[in-house]
Coordinates of C-alpha atoms and ligand atoms in Angstrom, one line a residue:
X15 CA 101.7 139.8 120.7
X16 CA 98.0 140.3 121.4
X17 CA 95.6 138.1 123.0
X18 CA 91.9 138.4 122.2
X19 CA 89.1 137.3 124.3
X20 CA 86.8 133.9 122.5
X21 CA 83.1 134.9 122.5
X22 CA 80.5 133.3 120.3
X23 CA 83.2 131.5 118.4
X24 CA 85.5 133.7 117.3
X25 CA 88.6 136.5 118.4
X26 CA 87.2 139.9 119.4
X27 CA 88.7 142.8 121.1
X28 CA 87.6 144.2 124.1
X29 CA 84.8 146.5 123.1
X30 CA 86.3 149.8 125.1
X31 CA 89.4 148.4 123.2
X32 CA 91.3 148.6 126.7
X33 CA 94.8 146.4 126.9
X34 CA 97.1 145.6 129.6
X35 CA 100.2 144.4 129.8
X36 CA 101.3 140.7 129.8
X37 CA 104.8 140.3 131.2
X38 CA 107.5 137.4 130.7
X39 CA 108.6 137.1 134.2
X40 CA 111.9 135.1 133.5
X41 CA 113.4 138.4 132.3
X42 CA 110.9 141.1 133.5
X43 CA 109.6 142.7 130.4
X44 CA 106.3 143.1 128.7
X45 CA 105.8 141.0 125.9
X46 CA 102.2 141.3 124.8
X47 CA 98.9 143.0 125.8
X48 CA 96.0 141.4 126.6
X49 CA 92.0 142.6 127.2
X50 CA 90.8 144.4 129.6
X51 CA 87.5 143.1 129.4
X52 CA 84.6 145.1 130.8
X53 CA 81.2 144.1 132.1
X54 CA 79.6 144.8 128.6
X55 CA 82.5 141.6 127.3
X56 CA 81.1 139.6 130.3
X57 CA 77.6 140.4 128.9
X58 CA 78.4 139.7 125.5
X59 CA 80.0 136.4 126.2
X60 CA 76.7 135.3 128.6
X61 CA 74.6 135.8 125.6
X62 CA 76.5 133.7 123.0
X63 CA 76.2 130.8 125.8
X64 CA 72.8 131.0 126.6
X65 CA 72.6 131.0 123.2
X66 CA 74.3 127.8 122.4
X67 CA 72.9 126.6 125.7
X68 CA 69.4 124.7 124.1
X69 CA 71.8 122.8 121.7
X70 CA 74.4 121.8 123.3
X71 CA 72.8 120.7 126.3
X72 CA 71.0 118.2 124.3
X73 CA 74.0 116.8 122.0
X74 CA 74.5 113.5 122.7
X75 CA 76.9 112.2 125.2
X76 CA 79.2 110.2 122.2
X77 CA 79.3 114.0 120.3
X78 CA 79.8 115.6 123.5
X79 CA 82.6 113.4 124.9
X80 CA 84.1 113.1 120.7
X81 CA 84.7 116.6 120.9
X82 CA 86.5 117.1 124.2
X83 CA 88.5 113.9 123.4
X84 CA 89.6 116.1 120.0
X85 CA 90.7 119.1 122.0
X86 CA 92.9 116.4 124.0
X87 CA 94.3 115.0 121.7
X88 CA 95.0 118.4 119.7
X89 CA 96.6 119.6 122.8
X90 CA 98.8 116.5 123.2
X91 CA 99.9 117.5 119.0
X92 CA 100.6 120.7 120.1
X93 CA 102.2 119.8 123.5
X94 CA 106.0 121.6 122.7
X95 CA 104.3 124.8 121.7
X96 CA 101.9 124.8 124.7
X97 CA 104.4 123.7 127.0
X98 CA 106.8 126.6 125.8
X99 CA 103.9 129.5 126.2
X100 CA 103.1 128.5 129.5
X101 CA 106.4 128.6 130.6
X102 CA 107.1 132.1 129.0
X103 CA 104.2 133.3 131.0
X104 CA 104.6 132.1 134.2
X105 CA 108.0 131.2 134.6
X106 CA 108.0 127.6 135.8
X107 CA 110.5 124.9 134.8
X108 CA 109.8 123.8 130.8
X109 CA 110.1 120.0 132.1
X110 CA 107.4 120.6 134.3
X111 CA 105.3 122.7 131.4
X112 CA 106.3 119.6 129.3
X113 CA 105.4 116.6 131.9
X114 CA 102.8 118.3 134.4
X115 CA 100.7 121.0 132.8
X116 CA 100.1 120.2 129.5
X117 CA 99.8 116.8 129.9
X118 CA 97.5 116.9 132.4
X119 CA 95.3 119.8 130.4
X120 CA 94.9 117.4 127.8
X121 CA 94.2 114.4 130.5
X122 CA 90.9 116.6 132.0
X123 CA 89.4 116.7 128.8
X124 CA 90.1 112.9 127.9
X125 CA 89.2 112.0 131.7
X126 CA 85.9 114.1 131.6
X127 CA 85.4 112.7 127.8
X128 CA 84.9 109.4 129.2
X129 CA 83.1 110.3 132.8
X130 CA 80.3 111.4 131.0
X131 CA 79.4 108.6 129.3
X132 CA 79.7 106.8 132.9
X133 CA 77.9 109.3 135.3
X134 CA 74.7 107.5 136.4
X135 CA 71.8 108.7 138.1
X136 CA 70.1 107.1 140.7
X137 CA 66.3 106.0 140.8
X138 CA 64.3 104.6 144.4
X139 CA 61.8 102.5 144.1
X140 CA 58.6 103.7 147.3
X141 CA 57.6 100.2 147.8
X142 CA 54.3 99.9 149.5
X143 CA 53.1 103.9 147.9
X144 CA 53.4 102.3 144.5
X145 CA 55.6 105.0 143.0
X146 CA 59.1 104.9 141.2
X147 CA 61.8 107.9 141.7
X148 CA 64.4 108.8 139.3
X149 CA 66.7 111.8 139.5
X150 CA 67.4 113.7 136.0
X151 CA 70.9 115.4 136.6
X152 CA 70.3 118.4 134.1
X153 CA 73.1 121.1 133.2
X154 CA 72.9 124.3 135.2
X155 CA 73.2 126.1 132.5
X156 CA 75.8 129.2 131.9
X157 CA 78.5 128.8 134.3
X158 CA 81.0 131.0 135.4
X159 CA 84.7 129.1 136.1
X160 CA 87.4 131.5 137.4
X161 CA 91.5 130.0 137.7
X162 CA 94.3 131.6 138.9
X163 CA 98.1 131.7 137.6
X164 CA 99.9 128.9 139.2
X165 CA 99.3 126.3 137.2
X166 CA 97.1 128.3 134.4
X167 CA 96.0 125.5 131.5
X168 CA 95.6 122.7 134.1
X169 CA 93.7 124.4 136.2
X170 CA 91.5 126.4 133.9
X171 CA 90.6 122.4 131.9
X172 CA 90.1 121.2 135.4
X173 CA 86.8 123.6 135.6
X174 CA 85.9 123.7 132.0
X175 CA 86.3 120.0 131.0
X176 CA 83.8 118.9 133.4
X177 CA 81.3 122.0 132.7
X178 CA 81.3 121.5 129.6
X179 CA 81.0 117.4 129.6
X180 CA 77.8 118.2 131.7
X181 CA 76.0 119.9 128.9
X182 CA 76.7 123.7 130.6
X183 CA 78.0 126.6 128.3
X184 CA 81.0 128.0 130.1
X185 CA 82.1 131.7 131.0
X186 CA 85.6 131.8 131.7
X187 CA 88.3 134.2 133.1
X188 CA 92.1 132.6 133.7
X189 CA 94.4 134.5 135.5
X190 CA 95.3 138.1 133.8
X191 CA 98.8 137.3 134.8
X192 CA 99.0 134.1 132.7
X193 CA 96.2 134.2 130.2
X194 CA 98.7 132.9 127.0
X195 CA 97.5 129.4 127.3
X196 CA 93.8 129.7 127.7
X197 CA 94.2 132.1 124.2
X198 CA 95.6 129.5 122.4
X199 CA 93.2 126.9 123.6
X200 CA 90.1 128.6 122.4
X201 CA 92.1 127.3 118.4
X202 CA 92.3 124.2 119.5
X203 CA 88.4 123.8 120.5
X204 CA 87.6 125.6 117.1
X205 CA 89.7 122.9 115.1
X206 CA 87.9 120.4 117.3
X207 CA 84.6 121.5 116.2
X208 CA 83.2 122.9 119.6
X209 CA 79.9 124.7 118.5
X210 CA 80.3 128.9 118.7
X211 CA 78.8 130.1 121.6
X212 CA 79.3 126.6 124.1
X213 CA 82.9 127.7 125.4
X214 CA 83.6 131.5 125.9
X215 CA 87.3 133.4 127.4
X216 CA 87.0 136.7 128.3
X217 CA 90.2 138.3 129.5
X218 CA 91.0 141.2 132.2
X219 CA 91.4 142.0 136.2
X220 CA 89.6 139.7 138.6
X221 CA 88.1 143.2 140.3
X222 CA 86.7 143.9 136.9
X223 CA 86.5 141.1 134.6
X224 CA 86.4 138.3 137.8
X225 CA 83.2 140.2 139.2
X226 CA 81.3 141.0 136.4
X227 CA 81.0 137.1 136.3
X228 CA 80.8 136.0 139.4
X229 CA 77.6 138.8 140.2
X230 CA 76.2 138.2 136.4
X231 CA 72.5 136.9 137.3
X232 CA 72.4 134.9 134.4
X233 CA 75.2 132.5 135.5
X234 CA 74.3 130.5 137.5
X235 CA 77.2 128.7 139.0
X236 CA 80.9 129.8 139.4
X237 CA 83.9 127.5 140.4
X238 CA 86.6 129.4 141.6
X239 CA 89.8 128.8 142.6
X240 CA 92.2 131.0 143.6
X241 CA 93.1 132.9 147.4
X242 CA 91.4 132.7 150.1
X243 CA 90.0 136.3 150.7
X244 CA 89.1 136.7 147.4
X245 CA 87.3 133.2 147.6
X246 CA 85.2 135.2 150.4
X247 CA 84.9 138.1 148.4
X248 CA 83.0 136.2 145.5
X249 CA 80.9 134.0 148.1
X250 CA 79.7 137.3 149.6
X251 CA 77.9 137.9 146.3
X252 CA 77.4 134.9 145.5
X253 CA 75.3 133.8 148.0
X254 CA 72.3 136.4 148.4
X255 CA 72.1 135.5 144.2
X256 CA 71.6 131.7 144.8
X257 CA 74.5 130.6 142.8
X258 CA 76.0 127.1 143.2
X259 CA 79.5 127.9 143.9
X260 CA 82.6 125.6 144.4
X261 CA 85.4 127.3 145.8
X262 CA 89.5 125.9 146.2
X263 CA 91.3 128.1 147.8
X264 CA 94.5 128.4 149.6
X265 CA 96.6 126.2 152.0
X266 CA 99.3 125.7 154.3
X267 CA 99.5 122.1 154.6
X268 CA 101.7 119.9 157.0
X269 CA 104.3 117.5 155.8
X270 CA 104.6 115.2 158.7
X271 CA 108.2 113.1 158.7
X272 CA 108.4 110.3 161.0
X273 CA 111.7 108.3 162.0
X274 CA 110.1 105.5 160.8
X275 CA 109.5 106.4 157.4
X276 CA 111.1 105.6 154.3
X277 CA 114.1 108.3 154.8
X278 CA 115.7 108.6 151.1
X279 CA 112.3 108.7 149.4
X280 CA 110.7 110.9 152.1
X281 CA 113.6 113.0 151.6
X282 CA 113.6 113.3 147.8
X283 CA 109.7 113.9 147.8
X284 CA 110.1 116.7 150.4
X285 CA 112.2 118.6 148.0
X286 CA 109.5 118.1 145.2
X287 CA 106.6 119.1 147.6
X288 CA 108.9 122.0 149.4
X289 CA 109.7 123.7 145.8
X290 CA 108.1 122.2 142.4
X291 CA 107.1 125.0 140.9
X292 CA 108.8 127.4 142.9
X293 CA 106.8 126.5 145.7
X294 CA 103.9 127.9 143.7
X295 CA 101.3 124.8 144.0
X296 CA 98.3 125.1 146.7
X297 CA 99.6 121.8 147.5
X298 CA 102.6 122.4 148.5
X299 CA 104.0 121.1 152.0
X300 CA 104.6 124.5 153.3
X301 CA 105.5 123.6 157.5
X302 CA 107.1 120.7 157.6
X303 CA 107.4 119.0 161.0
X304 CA 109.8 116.6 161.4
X305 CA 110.1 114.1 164.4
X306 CA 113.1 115.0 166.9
X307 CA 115.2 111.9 166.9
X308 CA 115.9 112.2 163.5
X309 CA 115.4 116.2 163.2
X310 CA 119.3 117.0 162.7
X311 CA 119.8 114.7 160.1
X312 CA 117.1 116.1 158.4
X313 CA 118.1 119.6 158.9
X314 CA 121.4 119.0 157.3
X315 CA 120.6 116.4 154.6
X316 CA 117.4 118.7 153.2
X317 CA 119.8 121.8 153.5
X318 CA 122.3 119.8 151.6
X319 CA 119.7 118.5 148.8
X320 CA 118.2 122.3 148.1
X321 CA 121.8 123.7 147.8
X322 CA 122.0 121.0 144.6
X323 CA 118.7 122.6 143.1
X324 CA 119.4 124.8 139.8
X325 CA 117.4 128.0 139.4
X326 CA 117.6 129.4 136.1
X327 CA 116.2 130.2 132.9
X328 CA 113.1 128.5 132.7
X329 CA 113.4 127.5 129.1
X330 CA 116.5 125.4 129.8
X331 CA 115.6 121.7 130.2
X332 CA 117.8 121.5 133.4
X333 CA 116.0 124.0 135.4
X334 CA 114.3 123.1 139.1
X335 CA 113.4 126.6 140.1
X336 CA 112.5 129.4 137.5
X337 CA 111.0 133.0 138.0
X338 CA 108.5 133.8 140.6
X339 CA 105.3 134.3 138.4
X340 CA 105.4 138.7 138.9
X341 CA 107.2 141.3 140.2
X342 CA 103.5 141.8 143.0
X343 CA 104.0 138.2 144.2
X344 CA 107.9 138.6 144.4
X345 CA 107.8 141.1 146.5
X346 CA 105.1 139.4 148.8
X347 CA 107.4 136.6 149.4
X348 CA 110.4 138.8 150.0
X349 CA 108.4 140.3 152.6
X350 CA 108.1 137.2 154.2
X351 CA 111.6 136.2 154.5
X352 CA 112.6 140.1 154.9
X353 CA 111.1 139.9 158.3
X354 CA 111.0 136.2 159.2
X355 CA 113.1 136.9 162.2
X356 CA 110.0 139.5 163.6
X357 CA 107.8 136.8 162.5
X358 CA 109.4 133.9 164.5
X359 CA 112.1 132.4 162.5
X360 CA 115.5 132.0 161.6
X361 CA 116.6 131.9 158.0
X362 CA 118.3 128.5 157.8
X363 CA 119.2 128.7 153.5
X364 CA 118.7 130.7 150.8
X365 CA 116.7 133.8 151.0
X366 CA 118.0 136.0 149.0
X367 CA 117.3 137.3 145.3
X368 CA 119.3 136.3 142.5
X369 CA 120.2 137.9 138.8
X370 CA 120.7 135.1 136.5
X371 CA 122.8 135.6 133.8
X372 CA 121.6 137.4 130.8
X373 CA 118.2 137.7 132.5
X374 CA 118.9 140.6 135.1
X375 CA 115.4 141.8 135.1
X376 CA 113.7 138.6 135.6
X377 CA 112.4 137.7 139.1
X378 CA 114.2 135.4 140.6
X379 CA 114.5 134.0 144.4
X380 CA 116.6 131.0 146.1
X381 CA 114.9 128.2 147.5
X382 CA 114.3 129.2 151.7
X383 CA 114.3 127.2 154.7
X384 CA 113.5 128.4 157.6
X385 CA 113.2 127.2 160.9
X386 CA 110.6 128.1 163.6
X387 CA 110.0 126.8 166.8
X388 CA 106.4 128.0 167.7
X389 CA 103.7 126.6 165.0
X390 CA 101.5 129.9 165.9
X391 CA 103.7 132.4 164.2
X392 CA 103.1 134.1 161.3
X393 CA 105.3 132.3 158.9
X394 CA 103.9 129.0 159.6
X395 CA 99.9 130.7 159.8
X396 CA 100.0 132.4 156.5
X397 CA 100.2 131.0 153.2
X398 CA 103.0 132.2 151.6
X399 CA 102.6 130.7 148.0
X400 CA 106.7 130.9 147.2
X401 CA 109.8 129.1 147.2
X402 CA 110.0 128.7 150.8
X403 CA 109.0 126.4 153.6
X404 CA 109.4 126.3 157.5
X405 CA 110.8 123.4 159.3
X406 CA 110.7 122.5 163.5
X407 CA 110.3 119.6 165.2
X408 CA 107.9 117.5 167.2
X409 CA 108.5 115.2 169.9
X410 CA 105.5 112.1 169.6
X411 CA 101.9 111.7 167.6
X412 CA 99.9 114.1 169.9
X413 CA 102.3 117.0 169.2
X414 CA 102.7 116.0 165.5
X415 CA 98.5 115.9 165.0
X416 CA 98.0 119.4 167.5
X417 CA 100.7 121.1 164.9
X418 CA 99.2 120.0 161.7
X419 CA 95.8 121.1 162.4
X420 CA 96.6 124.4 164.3
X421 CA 95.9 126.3 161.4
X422 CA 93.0 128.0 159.6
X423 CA 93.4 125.9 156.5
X424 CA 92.8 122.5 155.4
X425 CA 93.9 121.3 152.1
X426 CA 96.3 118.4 152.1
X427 CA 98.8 117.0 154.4
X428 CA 101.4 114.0 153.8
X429 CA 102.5 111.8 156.4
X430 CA 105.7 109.7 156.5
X431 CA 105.3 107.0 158.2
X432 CA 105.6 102.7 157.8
X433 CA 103.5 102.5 160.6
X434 CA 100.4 101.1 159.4
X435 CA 98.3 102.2 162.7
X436 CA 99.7 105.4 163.0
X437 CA 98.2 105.7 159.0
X438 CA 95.0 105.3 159.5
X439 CA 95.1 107.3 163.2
X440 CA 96.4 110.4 161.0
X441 CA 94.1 110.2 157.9
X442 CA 91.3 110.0 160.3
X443 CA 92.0 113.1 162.2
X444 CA 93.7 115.1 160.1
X445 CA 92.1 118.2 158.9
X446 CA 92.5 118.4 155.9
X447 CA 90.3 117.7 152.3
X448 CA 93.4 115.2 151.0
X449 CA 96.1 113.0 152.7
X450 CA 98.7 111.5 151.6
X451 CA 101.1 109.0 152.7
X452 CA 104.3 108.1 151.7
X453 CA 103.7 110.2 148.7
X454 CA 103.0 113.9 147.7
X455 CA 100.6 115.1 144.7
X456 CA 100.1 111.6 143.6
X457 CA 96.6 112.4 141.9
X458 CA 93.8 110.0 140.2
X459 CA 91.3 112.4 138.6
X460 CA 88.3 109.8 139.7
X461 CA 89.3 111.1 143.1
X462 CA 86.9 114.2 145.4
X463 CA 89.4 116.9 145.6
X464 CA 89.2 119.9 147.8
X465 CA 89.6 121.5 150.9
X466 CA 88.4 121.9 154.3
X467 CA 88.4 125.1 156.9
X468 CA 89.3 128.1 155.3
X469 CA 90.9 126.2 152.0
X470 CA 87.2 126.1 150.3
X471 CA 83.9 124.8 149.9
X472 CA 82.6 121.9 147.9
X473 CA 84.9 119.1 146.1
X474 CA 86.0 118.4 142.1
X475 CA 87.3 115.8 140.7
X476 CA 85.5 112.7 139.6
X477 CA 81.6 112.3 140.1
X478 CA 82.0 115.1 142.3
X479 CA 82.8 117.5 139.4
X480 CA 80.0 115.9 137.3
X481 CA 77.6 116.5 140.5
X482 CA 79.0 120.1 140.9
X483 CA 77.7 121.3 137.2
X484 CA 74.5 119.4 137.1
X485 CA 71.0 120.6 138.9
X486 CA 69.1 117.2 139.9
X487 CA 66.2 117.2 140.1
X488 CA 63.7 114.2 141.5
X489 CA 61.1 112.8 139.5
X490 CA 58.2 110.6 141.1
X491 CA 55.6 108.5 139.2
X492 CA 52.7 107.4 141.0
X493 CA 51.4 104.3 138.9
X494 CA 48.0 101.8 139.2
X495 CA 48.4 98.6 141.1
X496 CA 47.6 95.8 138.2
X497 CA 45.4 93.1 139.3
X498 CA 47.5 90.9 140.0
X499 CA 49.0 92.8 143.3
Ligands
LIG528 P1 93.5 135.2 143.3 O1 92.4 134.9 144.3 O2 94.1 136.6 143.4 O3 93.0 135.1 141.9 C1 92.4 133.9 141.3 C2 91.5 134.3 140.1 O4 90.4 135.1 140.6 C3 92.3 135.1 139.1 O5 91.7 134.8 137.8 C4 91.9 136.5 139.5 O6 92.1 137.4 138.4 C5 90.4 136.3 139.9 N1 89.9 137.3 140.8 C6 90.6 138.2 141.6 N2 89.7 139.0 142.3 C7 88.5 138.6 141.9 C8 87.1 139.1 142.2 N3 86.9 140.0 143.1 N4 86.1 138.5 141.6 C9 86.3 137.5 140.7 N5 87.5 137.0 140.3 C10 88.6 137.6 140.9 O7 94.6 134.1 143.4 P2 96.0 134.0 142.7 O8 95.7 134.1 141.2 O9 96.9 134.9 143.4 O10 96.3 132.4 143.0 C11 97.0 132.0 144.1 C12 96.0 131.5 145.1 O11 95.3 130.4 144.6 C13 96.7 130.9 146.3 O12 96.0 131.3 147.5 C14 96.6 129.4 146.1 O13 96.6 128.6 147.3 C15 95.2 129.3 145.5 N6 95.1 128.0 144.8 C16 94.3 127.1 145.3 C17 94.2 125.8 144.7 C18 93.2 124.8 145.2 O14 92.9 123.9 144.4 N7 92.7 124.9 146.4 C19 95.0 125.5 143.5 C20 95.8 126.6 143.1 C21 95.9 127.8 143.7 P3 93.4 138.3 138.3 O15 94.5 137.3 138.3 O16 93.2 138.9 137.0 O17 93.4 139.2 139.5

């Protein structure tokens, strides 16, 4: 099959009519081709947004939020055939394709749909110097959203939604490794009646592609999310141009288990949060840290719990782990657990690749536990981003708190805990841009979401995202004093 970039309204080819190949990872082969866009793509697509820009930044908010609410609802119609494309391209589980990321692709546009209407603007009052403030919050304009593979429709509608709700015209690369979804979405905005011009996907390599949009000077804000070094990478060129940028990059976040906690759901979360998605979710509670007294029984019951985890085809309903997204990121992990023991650990379970039946070729890995005993080794300091997880023990709250933050990044964390003190020391100083207790990857989209340290810049979600794609701008009027004042 071929995927075409969206520019202006319609399908086009790449103009130096350059392809690359699009693989199904689940049995290793190539299975369609897919742009590789050039700068004079990037260029095209800036022009049919700035184009649509005057119009559709001055739609109404009911059109505005009528249309996004159609492509949710059309997504939620097409939900099987969505969830079975994004699960061809990258692998994961179809359950999770079914319940996670479609779901929630078509919940960013109805959430953002309805935000709009509700976003307010503020307005001061300079008693005394007889003059009234009120802030316009205009849209930027073009916009530049970049999203990586992981979780490819659901992140990609977690940028544009809110972009687009603002009144911007949207620029808008997906991951070349998973770029199915975001090709089928550009039908669904067409059938929703999204003007030509206001939404535009242009496909290819993030060195290519990625760049020419992130250094266009006509765009003037790109959210990114994606690694860490390549977050630096677009900030470096980002910031001698002026452009707003949001950035939400990677992690390697502590799951902290106390004895107190609740031990059966702690235990059954842990597995979700340790390997949902093949462990492929910024999210993800990569070190987990795990108070001595009850360390042992931890050790063995969690061992005991991944062994009962089925990796498989991901088309087949009763999959937990599918294939690792590409043969590249495959062989990152491997390298990882190839030489955990140089890096400071001992492999506790799994590790090893596997050949599932009738899909030799496909990239598959077992779920990985591995223990460590010193927090500043490499395995627990660099973010992985696979099926695999590090476990060691702490002995009190100090130690627990010193290990979580010792670390470069700052996502999220989870704490397991029922003691109510001990709650509100941790989500005070832990660093990190989300904590949660008792739960993992419980998420309310009115809520700021991002990172701290070296896991990004700026926060989405919400308001937030509304404030991230709108300039304001303060207007004071200086008025008479009437008579009677
Ligand atoms: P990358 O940083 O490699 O890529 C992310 C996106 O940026 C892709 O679309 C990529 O294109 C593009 N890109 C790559 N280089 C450039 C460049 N120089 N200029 C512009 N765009 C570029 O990340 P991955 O796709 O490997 O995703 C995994 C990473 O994403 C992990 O570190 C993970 O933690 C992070 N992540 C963070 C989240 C958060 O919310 N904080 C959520 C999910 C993931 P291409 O794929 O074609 O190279």
């Amino acid at each position: 099959m071929k995927i075409q970039n969206y520019i202006n309204g319609e399908y086009k080819d790449p103009m130096a009519d350059s392809w690359l190949d699009n693989y199904d990872p689940s049995v290793g082969v190539v299975y369609g081709q897919i742009p590789n866009s050039l700068e004079e793509d990037v260029d095209l697509a800036v022009e049919a947004a700035e184009d649509a820009f005057p119009h559709w930044s001055n739609t109404t908010l009911e059109l505005r939020s009528t249309i996004l609410q159609r492509i949710a609802d059309l997504l939620l119609e097409n939900l099987e055939e969505f969830a079975r494309a994004e699960t061809k391209d990258n692998g994961k589980p179809i359950q999770l394709s079914r319940s996670i990321d479609i779901p929630r692709a078509a919940s960013n546009f109805s959430f953002f749909a309805k935000a709009i209407t509700q976003f307010p603007s503020e307005s001061h009052e300079s008693v005394g110097l007889d003059a009234i403030n009120f802030t316009l919050r205009q849209p930027i304009g073009v916009v530049g959203c970049i999203s990586p593979w992981n979780l490819p429709l659901y992140l990609f509608t977690w940028k544009i939604a809110p972009a687009l709700a603002a009144g911007n015209c949207v620029v808008a690369k997906p991951s070349e490794v998973t770029p199915l979804t975001a090709y089928m979405l550009a039908d669904i905005c067409m059938q929703a009646g999204l003007p030509a011009g206001v939404l535009n996907i242009v496909h290819g390599l993030g060195q290519t592609t990625g760049q020419a949009i992130v250094a266009h000077p006509k765009i003037k804000a790109i959210s990114f999310t994606g690694g860490t070094d390549t977050g630096a990478k677009i900030a470096s060129i980002t910031a001698p141009m002026f452009k707003k940028l949001s950035l939400e990059l990677g992690g390697k976040n502590p799951n902290i288990i106390f004895a107190d906690c609740d031990y059966d759901k702690m235990l059954s979360t842990t597995i979700r949060s340790s390997f949902a998605n093949q462990g492929q979710i910024c999210l993800c509670g990569s070190r987990i840290l795990v108070e001595e007294s009850i360390y042992d029984r931890f050790k063995s019951d969690f061992i005991e719990k991944v062994a009962e985890l089925r990796i498989g085809n991901p088309m087949d309903d009763q999959t937990d782990i599918g294939a690792i997204v590409s043969k590249p990121h495959l062989q990152k992990v491997v390298s990882y657990i190839d030489n955990a023991k140089a890096m400071g650990g001992s492999i506790l379970y799994g590790g090893k690749e596997l050949a599932v039946e009738g899909m030799q070729k496909g990239y598959y890995l077992q779920p990985t536990i591995i223990e460590v005993k010193d927090n500043q080794c490499q395995l627990n300091q660099e973010e992985i981003f696979g099926p695999v997880v590090t476990i060691m023990s702490f002995k009190g709250e100090d130690e627990a708190l010193q290990l979580a933050n010792d670390v470069k990044y700052g996502l999220s964390s989870t704490v397991w805990t029922n003691d109510l003190n001990r709650t509100m020391r941790f989500s005070k100083n832990l660093q990190s841009g989300i904590v949660w207790v008792n739960t993992w990857m419980l998420r309310d989209l009115r809520t700021p979401f991002g990172g701290q340290k070296d896991s990004g810049v700026g926060r989405e979600g919400g308001v937030e995202a509304l404030r991230f794609f709108t300039e304001p701008k303060n207007v004071c009027i200086s008025f008479e004093k009437g008579k009677s004042s």
